[in-house]
Amino acid sequence: MISYGKQSIDQSDLDSVIEVLKSDWLTQGPAVDKFEEELNNYFGSSYCSVVSNGTAALHLAGLALGWGPDDIIITTPITFLASSNSIIYTGARPEFVDINPKDFTIDVDLLEEKIKKLLSKNKKVKAIIAVDFAGQPCNWIALREIADKFDIKLINDNCHALGASYFDDKKYAIKYADIVTQSFHPVKHITTGEGGAVLTNHSETNDKIKLLRTHGITKSNDKLGKYDGPWYYEMQDLGYNYRITDFQCALGISQLKKLDNFVNKRRDIADVYHRNLSEIDHLSLPFTRSEVKHAYHLYPLQIDFNSQPNSKADFFEKMYQSGINLQVHYIPVHLQPYYQKNYSYKHGDFPIAENFYLNEVSIPIYPNLSESDQQRVIDSIKNNVKF
Ligand SMILES: *Cc1c(COP(=O)(O)O)cnc(C)c1O
């Protein structure tokens, strides 16, 4: 079965993990610091905290920014649930702004409208979580302008876009956002099994994240209120166990070395899709803005199923019978039963996202997708889309 995404693990990855497994440290050893340093080097941030997963990274980002009840945080409805759930964990309220129909990232004009509308009701937006959907950086110049104009913190949920470029800069994410979060889940660009990271240039934010990652406990002499002896530690805040193990970080270090190569392979696969699928009626390919180099975490097709004799579910079933397991990214978050029930969101609230969902199909893209498997995907699409 060909799936929409898959990790690439080679012998050098295995060797790196085994080396740590044979060492004295299984958790919180030297590989943690090394991985953080390498992530800082690659992404241009001053500080990095690696954590147990990308959701924990988002949660810690919100806690570090002091979110709580009555705070409003805006995100996009076309994202993985974690972007929005992490807002709720802190007690804050998630609000959504629709995507723009061209590149499917948060619409900056609608965003500004929404912020102004809330302000007119005396409600201030505390932060924005923008998502570089599918691997395409958002309109970060406009997002930064809006954030500065209205004094709002900016988070880049960068989980889809490691290795992407914005104005030829792979270090774009931390240039524009106050905090950048990453995930190292196996379908993402690099993996540690489960894992994530929080990047920032603010030392206080980083201190807070490091504290909350491990129960709010510190042993640092300069941070302790008193000193009873070498065993002494203090719990200074209510934190979590969001640590990642040393052997996972060893895998991360090894994977990060291959990130450019992984992204190039994804781009090559995308090129083959572009060439083979561009002439099909009722089907449109992902559009890339000119200032962007896409990282292709996903290859989101839009198929006009209204024009088709078969439903989207039939199309999925036919593709499955040809050995291809497609996915949909995403069911709009506001339509999830939990969100409808607790926040009164309903169908029609974000029509562009809802229409995008009806048409969206994510086809397989990952570095080790073979030419013959990709050809099978292309042939099956051509056989099952009537044009
Ligand atoms: C994968 C992902 C996450 C969550 O990451 P986990 O490591 O699975 O917790 C958050 N946001 C987006 C956009 C993602 O794709």
CSV table of C-alpha atoms and ligand atoms in Angstrom, one decimal:
chain,number,residue,atom,x,y,z
A,1,MET,CA,0.0,0.0,0.0
A,2,ILE,CA,1.3,3.4,-1.0
A,3,SER,CA,0.6,6.0,1.7
A,4,TYR,CA,0.5,9.8,1.6
A,5,GLY,CA,3.6,10.1,3.7
A,6,LYS,CA,6.3,8.0,5.2
A,7,GLN,CA,9.7,8.4,7.0
A,8,SER,CA,13.1,7.7,5.5
A,9,ILE,CA,15.4,5.9,7.9
A,10,ASP,CA,18.9,4.6,6.8
A,11,GLN,CA,21.8,2.9,8.3
A,12,SER,CA,23.4,6.1,9.6
A,13,ASP,CA,20.2,6.8,11.5
A,14,LEU,CA,20.3,3.4,13.1
A,15,ASP,CA,24.0,3.7,14.0
A,16,SER,CA,23.4,7.1,15.7
A,17,VAL,CA,20.6,5.7,17.8
A,18,ILE,CA,22.4,2.5,18.8
A,19,GLU,CA,25.4,4.6,19.9
A,20,VAL,CA,23.3,6.5,22.4
A,21,LEU,CA,21.4,3.4,23.6
A,22,LYS,CA,24.8,1.9,24.5
A,23,SER,CA,25.9,5.1,26.4
A,24,ASP,CA,25.1,6.2,29.9
A,25,TRP,CA,22.3,8.5,28.9
A,26,LEU,CA,18.9,7.5,27.6
A,27,THR,CA,17.2,10.8,28.5
A,28,GLN,CA,18.4,14.4,28.9
A,29,GLY,CA,22.0,13.6,27.9
A,30,PRO,CA,24.4,15.3,25.5
A,31,ALA,CA,22.3,14.5,22.4
A,32,VAL,CA,19.5,16.8,23.6
A,33,ASP,CA,21.8,19.9,23.7
A,34,LYS,CA,23.5,18.9,20.5
A,35,PHE,CA,20.2,18.6,18.6
A,36,GLU,CA,19.1,22.0,20.0
A,37,GLU,CA,22.3,23.5,18.8
A,38,GLU,CA,22.0,22.0,15.3
A,39,LEU,CA,18.4,23.2,15.0
A,40,ASN,CA,19.5,26.7,16.0
A,41,ASN,CA,22.2,26.5,13.3
A,42,TYR,CA,19.9,25.4,10.6
A,43,PHE,CA,16.9,27.6,11.3
A,44,GLY,CA,18.8,30.7,12.5
A,45,SER,CA,17.2,30.9,16.0
A,46,SER,CA,19.0,32.0,19.2
A,47,TYR,CA,17.3,29.4,21.4
A,48,CYS,CA,15.7,26.0,20.9
A,49,SER,CA,14.0,23.6,23.3
A,50,VAL,CA,13.3,20.1,22.0
A,51,VAL,CA,10.2,18.5,23.4
A,52,SER,CA,8.1,15.3,23.3
A,53,ASN,CA,6.0,16.2,20.3
A,54,GLY,CA,4.8,19.2,18.2
A,55,THR,CA,1.6,19.5,20.2
A,56,ALA,CA,3.7,20.0,23.4
A,57,ALA,CA,5.7,22.6,21.5
A,58,LEU,CA,2.6,24.6,20.8
A,59,HIS,CA,1.3,24.2,24.3
A,60,LEU,CA,4.5,25.4,25.8
A,61,ALA,CA,4.6,28.3,23.4
A,62,GLY,CA,1.2,29.4,24.6
A,63,LEU,CA,2.1,29.0,28.2
A,64,ALA,CA,5.4,30.9,27.7
A,65,LEU,CA,3.4,33.8,26.2
A,66,GLY,CA,1.1,33.8,29.3
A,67,TRP,CA,-2.2,32.8,27.6
A,68,GLY,CA,-5.1,32.2,29.9
A,69,PRO,CA,-8.9,32.6,30.2
A,70,ASP,CA,-10.4,35.5,28.2
A,71,ASP,CA,-7.4,35.6,25.8
A,72,ILE,CA,-8.3,35.3,22.1
A,73,ILE,CA,-5.8,33.5,19.9
A,74,ILE,CA,-6.4,33.3,16.1
A,75,THR,CA,-5.5,30.4,13.9
A,76,THR,CA,-6.5,28.9,10.6
A,77,PRO,CA,-9.3,26.2,10.2
A,78,ILE,CA,-7.2,24.3,7.7
A,79,THR,CA,-4.6,22.8,10.0
A,80,PHE,CA,-4.0,19.8,12.2
A,81,LEU,CA,-6.2,20.0,15.4
A,82,ALA,CA,-3.1,20.5,17.6
A,83,SER,CA,-2.7,24.1,16.3
A,84,SER,CA,-6.0,25.0,17.8
A,85,ASN,CA,-6.3,22.5,20.7
A,86,SER,CA,-3.1,23.9,22.2
A,87,ILE,CA,-4.9,27.2,22.6
A,88,ILE,CA,-7.7,25.5,24.5
A,89,TYR,CA,-5.2,23.8,26.8
A,90,THR,CA,-4.1,27.2,28.1
A,91,GLY,CA,-7.7,28.2,28.8
A,92,ALA,CA,-7.7,30.8,26.0
A,93,ARG,CA,-10.3,30.9,23.2
A,94,PRO,CA,-9.5,29.8,19.7
A,95,GLU,CA,-10.9,32.0,16.9
A,96,PHE,CA,-10.5,31.3,13.2
A,97,VAL,CA,-9.8,33.3,10.1
A,98,ASP,CA,-10.6,31.7,6.7
A,99,ILE,CA,-7.8,30.7,4.3
A,100,ASN,CA,-7.1,32.5,1.0
A,101,PRO,CA,-8.3,30.4,-1.9
A,102,LYS,CA,-5.0,30.6,-3.8
A,103,ASP,CA,-2.4,29.1,-1.5
A,104,PHE,CA,-4.6,27.9,1.4
A,105,THR,CA,-2.7,29.8,4.2
A,106,ILE,CA,-4.5,32.2,6.5
A,107,ASP,CA,-5.9,35.2,4.6
A,108,VAL,CA,-4.2,38.3,5.8
A,109,ASP,CA,-6.9,40.7,4.7
A,110,LEU,CA,-9.6,38.7,6.5
A,111,LEU,CA,-7.3,38.5,9.5
A,112,GLU,CA,-6.9,42.3,9.7
A,113,GLU,CA,-10.7,42.7,9.3
A,114,LYS,CA,-11.3,40.2,12.1
A,115,ILE,CA,-8.8,41.9,14.5
A,116,LYS,CA,-10.5,45.3,13.9
A,117,LYS,CA,-13.9,43.8,14.4
A,118,LEU,CA,-12.9,42.3,17.7
A,119,LEU,CA,-11.3,45.6,18.7
A,120,SER,CA,-14.5,47.4,18.0
A,121,LYS,CA,-16.1,45.1,20.6
A,122,ASN,CA,-13.3,45.9,23.0
A,123,LYS,CA,-11.7,42.5,22.5
A,124,LYS,CA,-8.0,42.3,21.9
A,125,VAL,CA,-6.3,39.4,20.1
A,126,LYS,CA,-3.3,38.1,22.1
A,127,ALA,CA,-1.6,36.0,19.4
A,128,ILE,CA,-1.8,34.5,16.0
A,129,ILE,CA,-0.8,30.9,15.1
A,130,ALA,CA,-0.2,30.9,11.4
A,131,VAL,CA,0.5,27.5,9.6
A,132,ASP,CA,2.8,27.2,6.6
A,133,PHE,CA,0.3,24.8,5.1
A,134,ALA,CA,1.6,21.9,3.1
A,135,GLY,CA,5.1,23.4,3.1
A,136,GLN,CA,4.3,26.8,1.7
A,137,PRO,CA,5.3,29.8,3.9
A,138,CYS,CA,2.4,32.2,4.7
A,139,ASN,CA,2.5,35.8,3.8
A,140,TRP,CA,4.9,36.5,6.6
A,141,ILE,CA,5.7,40.1,5.7
A,142,ALA,CA,2.0,41.0,6.0
A,143,LEU,CA,1.6,38.9,9.1
A,144,ARG,CA,4.5,40.7,10.9
A,145,GLU,CA,3.1,44.1,9.9
A,146,ILE,CA,-0.3,43.2,11.4
A,147,ALA,CA,1.3,41.8,14.5
A,148,ASP,CA,3.3,45.0,15.0
A,149,LYS,CA,0.4,47.3,14.2
A,150,PHE,CA,-2.0,45.6,16.7
A,151,ASP,CA,0.6,44.5,19.3
A,152,ILE,CA,0.0,40.8,18.8
A,153,LYS,CA,2.4,37.9,19.3
A,154,LEU,CA,3.1,35.7,16.2
A,155,ILE,CA,3.7,32.0,16.2
A,156,ASN,CA,4.7,30.0,13.2
A,157,ASP,CA,3.4,26.5,13.4
A,158,ASN,CA,6.1,25.4,11.0
A,159,CYS,CA,5.4,21.7,11.2
A,160,HIS,CA,4.9,21.4,7.4
A,161,ALA,CA,7.6,23.6,6.1
A,162,LEU,CA,11.0,22.6,7.4
A,163,GLY,CA,13.5,23.3,4.6
A,164,ALA,CA,11.1,25.7,2.8
A,165,SER,CA,12.4,29.1,1.6
A,166,TYR,CA,10.8,32.6,1.7
A,167,PHE,CA,12.6,35.2,-0.3
A,168,ASP,CA,15.5,32.7,-0.7
A,169,ASP,CA,15.9,32.3,3.0
A,170,LYS,CA,15.6,29.0,4.8
A,171,LYS,CA,15.8,30.8,8.1
A,172,TYR,CA,12.7,32.9,7.4
A,173,ALA,CA,10.5,31.4,10.1
A,174,ILE,CA,12.2,32.9,13.2
A,175,LYS,CA,12.8,36.2,11.3
A,176,TYR,CA,9.1,37.0,11.3
A,177,ALA,CA,7.6,35.0,14.1
A,178,ASP,CA,8.2,35.4,17.9
A,179,ILE,CA,8.0,31.6,18.3
A,180,VAL,CA,8.4,28.8,15.8
A,181,THR,CA,7.2,25.3,16.5
A,182,GLN,CA,8.2,22.1,14.8
A,183,SER,CA,7.1,18.4,14.8
A,184,PHE,CA,9.2,15.4,14.1
A,185,HIS,CA,6.4,12.9,13.7
A,186,PRO,CA,7.2,10.2,11.0
A,187,VAL,CA,5.2,11.9,8.3
A,188,LYS,CA,7.0,15.2,8.7
A,189,HIS,CA,10.2,16.2,7.0
A,190,ILE,CA,12.5,14.8,9.6
A,191,THR,CA,11.6,12.4,12.4
A,192,THR,CA,12.5,11.4,15.9
A,193,GLY,CA,9.5,9.0,16.2
A,194,GLU,CA,7.6,11.5,18.3
A,195,GLY,CA,9.2,14.8,18.9
A,196,GLY,CA,9.0,18.6,18.5
A,197,ALA,CA,10.9,21.8,19.0
A,198,VAL,CA,10.2,25.4,20.1
A,199,LEU,CA,12.5,28.0,18.6
A,200,THR,CA,12.7,31.7,19.7
A,201,ASN,CA,15.1,34.6,19.9
A,202,HIS,CA,13.8,35.7,23.3
A,203,SER,CA,15.8,34.4,26.2
A,204,GLU,CA,13.0,34.8,28.7
A,205,THR,CA,10.6,32.9,26.5
A,206,ASN,CA,13.2,30.1,26.2
A,207,ASP,CA,13.8,30.0,30.0
A,208,LYS,CA,10.1,29.6,30.6
A,209,ILE,CA,9.8,26.8,28.0
A,210,LYS,CA,12.7,24.9,29.4
A,211,LEU,CA,11.3,25.2,32.9
A,212,LEU,CA,7.8,24.1,31.9
A,213,ARG,CA,9.1,21.2,29.8
A,214,THR,CA,10.2,19.5,33.0
A,215,HIS,CA,7.6,20.0,35.7
A,216,GLY,CA,8.5,23.6,36.3
A,217,ILE,CA,11.6,22.4,38.2
A,218,THR,CA,14.9,24.1,38.2
A,219,LYS,CA,18.3,23.2,39.7
A,220,SER,CA,20.1,26.2,38.2
A,221,ASN,CA,22.0,28.0,41.0
A,222,ASP,CA,21.2,31.4,39.5
A,223,LYS,CA,17.5,30.7,39.5
A,224,LEU,CA,17.1,29.1,43.0
A,225,GLY,CA,15.5,31.1,45.8
A,226,LYS,CA,17.8,29.5,48.3
A,227,TYR,CA,20.3,26.6,48.4
A,228,ASP,CA,20.0,23.7,50.9
A,229,GLY,CA,22.7,21.5,49.3
A,230,PRO,CA,23.6,19.7,46.1
A,231,TRP,CA,20.3,17.7,46.0
A,232,TYR,CA,18.3,20.9,46.1
A,233,TYR,CA,15.7,21.8,43.4
A,234,GLU,CA,12.7,24.0,43.3
A,235,MET,CA,9.4,23.8,41.5
A,236,GLN,CA,8.7,27.3,40.5
A,237,ASP,CA,5.7,26.9,38.2
A,238,LEU,CA,3.3,24.1,37.3
A,239,GLY,CA,5.0,22.4,34.3
A,240,TYR,CA,4.7,19.1,32.5
A,241,ASN,CA,6.8,16.1,31.5
A,242,TYR,CA,7.3,17.2,27.9
A,243,ARG,CA,10.9,15.9,27.6
A,244,ILE,CA,12.3,14.0,24.6
A,245,THR,CA,14.8,11.2,25.0
A,246,ASP,CA,18.5,11.3,24.2
A,247,PHE,CA,18.2,8.5,21.6
A,248,GLN,CA,15.4,10.3,19.8
A,249,CYS,CA,17.6,13.4,19.6
A,250,ALA,CA,20.4,11.2,18.2
A,251,LEU,CA,18.0,10.2,15.4
A,252,GLY,CA,17.0,13.9,15.0
A,253,ILE,CA,20.6,15.0,14.6
A,254,SER,CA,21.2,12.3,12.0
A,255,GLN,CA,17.9,13.2,10.2
A,256,LEU,CA,18.6,16.9,10.2
A,257,LYS,CA,21.8,16.4,8.2
A,258,LYS,CA,19.6,14.9,5.4
A,259,LEU,CA,16.8,17.6,5.5
A,260,ASP,CA,18.0,19.4,2.4
A,261,ASN,CA,18.2,16.2,0.5
A,262,PHE,CA,14.8,15.1,1.7
A,263,VAL,CA,13.2,18.4,0.6
A,264,ASN,CA,14.9,18.2,-2.8
A,265,LYS,CA,13.5,14.7,-3.4
A,266,ARG,CA,10.0,16.0,-2.4
A,267,ARG,CA,10.4,18.8,-4.9
A,268,ASP,CA,11.5,16.4,-7.7
A,269,ILE,CA,8.4,14.3,-7.0
A,270,ALA,CA,6.2,17.4,-7.1
A,271,ASP,CA,7.7,18.3,-10.5
A,272,VAL,CA,6.7,14.9,-11.8
A,273,TYR,CA,3.2,15.5,-10.6
A,274,HIS,CA,3.1,19.0,-12.1
A,275,ARG,CA,4.1,17.7,-15.5
A,276,ASN,CA,1.8,14.7,-15.5
A,277,LEU,CA,-1.4,16.2,-13.9
A,278,SER,CA,-1.5,19.7,-15.1
A,279,GLU,CA,-3.6,19.0,-18.2
A,280,ILE,CA,-6.5,17.3,-16.4
A,281,ASP,CA,-9.8,19.2,-16.3
A,282,HIS,CA,-11.6,19.6,-13.0
A,283,LEU,CA,-8.3,19.1,-11.2
A,284,SER,CA,-6.0,21.8,-9.9
A,285,LEU,CA,-2.5,21.5,-8.6
A,286,PRO,CA,-1.0,23.3,-5.6
A,287,PHE,CA,0.0,26.8,-6.5
A,288,THR,CA,3.3,28.2,-5.2
A,289,ARG,CA,3.8,32.0,-4.8
A,290,SER,CA,6.8,33.4,-6.6
A,291,GLU,CA,8.7,34.4,-3.4
A,292,VAL,CA,8.4,30.9,-2.0
A,293,LYS,CA,10.3,27.6,-2.4
A,294,HIS,CA,7.8,25.0,-1.3
A,295,ALA,CA,8.9,22.2,1.0
A,296,TYR,CA,6.0,19.8,0.0
A,297,HIS,CA,5.1,18.2,3.2
A,298,LEU,CA,1.8,17.6,1.3
A,299,TYR,CA,0.8,17.7,-2.3
A,300,PRO,CA,-2.8,18.9,-2.0
A,301,LEU,CA,-4.9,18.4,-5.1
A,302,GLN,CA,-8.2,20.1,-5.6
A,303,ILE,CA,-10.7,18.0,-7.6
A,304,ASP,CA,-14.0,19.4,-8.5
A,305,PHE,CA,-16.1,16.4,-7.4
A,306,ASN,CA,-19.3,18.2,-8.3
A,307,SER,CA,-18.3,17.7,-11.9
A,308,GLN,CA,-17.6,14.0,-11.4
A,309,PRO,CA,-19.9,11.0,-11.6
A,310,ASN,CA,-18.2,9.6,-8.6
A,311,SER,CA,-18.1,11.1,-5.1
A,312,LYS,CA,-14.9,11.8,-3.2
A,313,ALA,CA,-15.5,8.7,-1.1
A,314,ASP,CA,-15.9,6.6,-4.3
A,315,PHE,CA,-12.6,8.1,-5.6
A,316,PHE,CA,-10.9,7.2,-2.4
A,317,GLU,CA,-12.2,3.7,-2.6
A,318,LYS,CA,-11.1,3.2,-6.2
A,319,MET,CA,-7.6,4.6,-5.4
A,320,TYR,CA,-7.4,2.3,-2.4
A,321,GLN,CA,-8.2,-0.7,-4.6
A,322,SER,CA,-5.2,0.3,-6.7
A,323,GLY,CA,-3.1,0.2,-3.6
A,324,ILE,CA,-3.0,3.9,-2.9
A,325,ASN,CA,-4.1,5.2,0.5
A,326,LEU,CA,-5.0,8.9,0.1
A,327,GLN,CA,-5.6,11.4,2.9
A,328,VAL,CA,-7.4,14.6,3.3
A,329,HIS,CA,-5.7,17.7,4.9
A,330,TYR,CA,-7.8,18.8,6.6
A,331,ILE,CA,-11.4,18.6,7.9
A,332,PRO,CA,-11.9,22.2,8.9
A,333,VAL,CA,-11.2,22.4,12.7
A,334,HIS,CA,-14.3,24.5,13.4
A,335,LEU,CA,-16.5,21.7,12.0
A,336,GLN,CA,-15.3,19.1,14.5
A,337,PRO,CA,-18.1,18.2,16.9
A,338,TYR,CA,-16.1,19.4,20.0
A,339,TYR,CA,-15.7,22.8,18.4
A,340,GLN,CA,-19.3,23.1,17.3
A,341,LYS,CA,-20.5,22.1,20.7
A,342,ASN,CA,-18.2,24.2,22.9
A,343,TYR,CA,-17.7,27.3,20.7
A,344,SER,CA,-20.9,27.3,18.6
A,345,TYR,CA,-19.1,27.2,15.3
A,346,LYS,CA,-21.2,26.0,12.4
A,347,HIS,CA,-21.2,25.1,8.7
A,348,GLY,CA,-20.9,28.3,6.7
A,349,ASP,CA,-18.6,30.1,9.1
A,350,PHE,CA,-15.5,29.7,7.0
A,351,PRO,CA,-16.7,29.0,3.4
A,352,ILE,CA,-13.4,29.0,1.7
A,353,ALA,CA,-12.0,26.4,4.1
A,354,GLU,CA,-15.1,24.3,3.8
A,355,ASN,CA,-15.0,24.4,0.0
A,356,PHE,CA,-11.3,23.5,0.1
A,357,TYR,CA,-12.1,20.5,2.3
A,358,LEU,CA,-14.8,19.2,-0.2
A,359,ASN,CA,-12.2,19.2,-3.0
A,360,GLU,CA,-9.0,18.4,-1.2
A,361,VAL,CA,-7.1,15.2,-1.8
A,362,SER,CA,-3.5,14.7,-0.5
A,363,ILE,CA,-1.6,12.3,-2.9
A,364,PRO,CA,1.6,10.4,-1.9
A,365,ILE,CA,4.7,12.5,-1.5
A,366,TYR,CA,7.8,11.4,0.5
A,367,PRO,CA,11.5,11.1,-0.3
A,368,ASN,CA,11.5,7.4,-0.9
A,369,LEU,CA,8.5,7.2,-3.1
A,370,SER,CA,9.8,5.2,-6.1
A,371,GLU,CA,9.3,6.3,-9.7
A,372,SER,CA,7.1,3.2,-10.4
A,373,ASP,CA,4.9,3.8,-7.4
A,374,GLN,CA,4.5,7.5,-8.4
A,375,GLN,CA,3.6,6.4,-11.9
A,376,ARG,CA,1.0,4.1,-10.4
A,377,VAL,CA,-0.5,7.1,-8.5
A,378,ILE,CA,-0.6,9.2,-11.7
A,379,ASP,CA,-2.2,6.5,-13.8
A,380,SER,CA,-4.8,5.7,-11.1
A,381,ILE,CA,-5.7,9.4,-10.8
A,382,LYS,CA,-6.1,9.6,-14.6
A,383,ASN,CA,-8.2,6.5,-14.6
A,384,ASN,CA,-10.5,7.7,-11.9
A,385,VAL,CA,-11.0,11.4,-12.7
A,386,LYS,CA,-13.4,11.9,-15.6
A,387,PHE,CA,-12.5,14.8,-17.8
B,1,LIG,C1,2.0,17.4,12.9
B,1,LIG,C2,1.5,18.7,13.3
B,1,LIG,C3,1.3,19.2,14.6
B,1,LIG,C4,1.5,18.3,15.8
B,1,LIG,O1,2.6,17.6,15.9
B,1,LIG,P1,2.7,16.3,16.7
B,1,LIG,O2,4.2,16.1,16.8
B,1,LIG,O3,2.0,15.2,16.0
B,1,LIG,O4,2.2,16.5,18.1
B,1,LIG,C5,0.9,20.5,14.8
B,1,LIG,N1,0.6,21.3,13.8
B,1,LIG,C6,0.7,20.9,12.5
B,1,LIG,C7,0.3,21.9,11.4
B,1,LIG,C8,1.1,19.6,12.2
B,1,LIG,O5,1.2,19.2,10.9
